[in-house]
Amino acid sequence: MAWFSTTIKVPVSTLQENATKMQGFAETNADVFDRVYNSLLCLKGSGGWQGTSLEAIVSATEKNKEKFGDTIEELQALADYLQKFVTEISEKDEEIKKQINSVG
């Protein structure tokens, strides 16, 4: 069996860019996470806890929208951003895979 080794060169700037995006995402959305967490604590503490499924949480939050403010919209925006971020990372992964395949 032959063993071989390849080196894949990923620009440091690409790694730094991805790290910066992830840090920025965490800092930008920290307040959203706090609000969602606090909303869930309110649900649990008020006796309105309907289970642990996401559907139950969303349902309970929608029923108490005046109490929780714009949490649903913030969650949707967060989900949209996450999907975009995951898509970008997947595209980068595909580029790296192509580089690997072109070497081998």
Tab-separated table of C-alpha atoms in Angstrom:
chain	number	residue	atom	x	y	z
A	1	MET	CA	0.000	0.000	0.000
A	2	ALA	CA	1.402	3.354	-1.014
A	3	TRP	CA	1.234	6.245	1.380
A	4	PHE	CA	1.311	9.779	0.190
A	5	SER	CA	0.924	13.172	1.701
A	6	THR	CA	-0.437	16.375	0.259
A	7	THR	CA	-0.451	19.882	1.548
A	8	ILE	CA	-3.494	21.996	0.984
A	9	LYS	CA	-2.768	25.652	1.054
A	10	VAL	CA	-5.568	27.773	2.444
A	11	PRO	CA	-4.739	31.458	2.600
A	12	VAL	CA	-4.391	32.765	6.130
A	13	SER	CA	-6.631	35.642	5.112
A	14	THR	CA	-9.463	33.174	4.402
A	15	LEU	CA	-9.097	31.593	7.827
A	16	GLN	CA	-8.948	35.017	9.480
A	17	GLU	CA	-12.001	36.168	7.517
A	18	ASN	CA	-14.036	33.138	8.645
A	19	ALA	CA	-12.912	33.587	12.273
A	20	THR	CA	-13.860	37.262	12.154
A	21	LYS	CA	-17.288	36.418	10.731
A	22	MET	CA	-17.921	33.886	13.483
A	23	GLN	CA	-16.794	36.294	16.209
A	24	GLY	CA	-18.901	39.096	14.748
A	25	PHE	CA	-21.902	36.790	14.552
A	26	ALA	CA	-21.541	35.809	18.209
A	27	GLU	CA	-21.144	39.415	19.368
A	28	THR	CA	-23.953	40.762	17.193
A	29	ASN	CA	-26.445	38.115	18.219
A	30	ALA	CA	-25.586	37.752	21.908
A	31	ASP	CA	-28.560	39.916	22.875
A	32	VAL	CA	-30.873	37.768	20.735
A	33	PHE	CA	-29.686	34.618	22.478
A	34	ASP	CA	-30.207	36.313	25.849
A	35	ARG	CA	-33.740	37.376	24.944
A	36	VAL	CA	-34.650	33.919	23.675
A	37	TYR	CA	-33.188	32.279	26.770
A	38	ASN	CA	-35.037	34.703	29.051
A	39	SER	CA	-38.248	34.089	27.106
A	40	LEU	CA	-37.877	30.358	27.635
A	41	LEU	CA	-37.255	30.890	31.349
A	42	CYS	CA	-40.413	33.019	31.540
A	43	LEU	CA	-42.404	30.273	29.820
A	44	LYS	CA	-41.101	27.637	32.192
A	45	GLY	CA	-41.543	29.795	35.275
A	46	SER	CA	-45.071	30.899	34.405
A	47	GLY	CA	-46.340	27.337	34.175
A	48	GLY	CA	-46.843	27.786	30.457
A	49	TRP	CA	-44.174	25.294	29.499
A	50	GLN	CA	-45.730	23.005	26.894
A	51	GLY	CA	-42.888	20.578	26.276
A	52	THR	CA	-39.409	20.675	24.893
A	53	SER	CA	-40.163	20.551	21.161
A	54	LEU	CA	-39.348	23.570	19.033
A	55	GLU	CA	-42.949	23.656	17.811
A	56	ALA	CA	-44.199	23.949	21.392
A	57	ILE	CA	-41.752	26.747	22.157
A	58	VAL	CA	-42.690	28.679	19.006
A	59	SER	CA	-46.385	28.129	19.661
A	60	ALA	CA	-46.124	29.353	23.240
A	61	THR	CA	-44.034	32.337	22.176
A	62	GLU	CA	-46.536	33.288	19.460
A	63	LYS	CA	-49.397	33.085	21.966
A	64	ASN	CA	-47.501	35.446	24.271
A	65	LYS	CA	-46.073	37.752	21.618
A	66	GLU	CA	-46.885	40.928	23.547
A	67	LYS	CA	-44.906	39.555	26.480
A	68	PHE	CA	-41.861	38.542	24.435
A	69	GLY	CA	-41.676	41.355	21.913
A	70	ASP	CA	-40.096	40.617	18.563
A	71	THR	CA	-38.468	37.322	19.545
A	72	ILE	CA	-40.081	35.411	16.650
A	73	GLU	CA	-38.823	37.912	14.067
A	74	GLU	CA	-35.379	37.931	15.671
A	75	LEU	CA	-35.269	34.141	15.599
A	76	GLN	CA	-36.287	34.128	11.932
A	77	ALA	CA	-33.622	36.690	11.074
A	78	LEU	CA	-31.105	34.658	13.048
A	79	ALA	CA	-32.118	31.472	11.221
A	80	ASP	CA	-31.813	33.242	7.857
A	81	TYR	CA	-28.351	34.528	8.771
A	82	LEU	CA	-27.265	31.083	9.959
A	83	GLN	CA	-28.454	29.537	6.688
A	84	LYS	CA	-26.478	32.106	4.702
A	85	PHE	CA	-23.408	31.510	6.865
A	86	VAL	CA	-23.682	27.721	6.493
A	87	THR	CA	-24.055	28.111	2.724
A	88	GLU	CA	-20.906	30.244	2.567
A	89	ILE	CA	-18.953	27.715	4.626
A	90	SER	CA	-20.255	24.851	2.447
A	91	GLU	CA	-19.094	26.680	-0.674
A	92	LYS	CA	-15.639	27.134	0.862
A	93	ASP	CA	-15.601	23.420	1.716
A	94	GLU	CA	-16.429	22.586	-1.898
A	95	GLU	CA	-13.528	24.771	-3.084
A	96	ILE	CA	-11.159	22.961	-0.724
A	97	LYS	CA	-12.455	19.543	-1.847
A	98	LYS	CA	-11.846	20.529	-5.475
A	99	GLN	CA	-8.291	21.531	-4.570
A	100	ILE	CA	-7.783	18.171	-2.852
A	101	ASN	CA	-9.173	16.248	-5.811
A	102	SER	CA	-7.036	18.168	-8.278
A	103	VAL	CA	-3.901	17.197	-6.325
A	104	GLY	CA	-4.763	13.503	-6.001
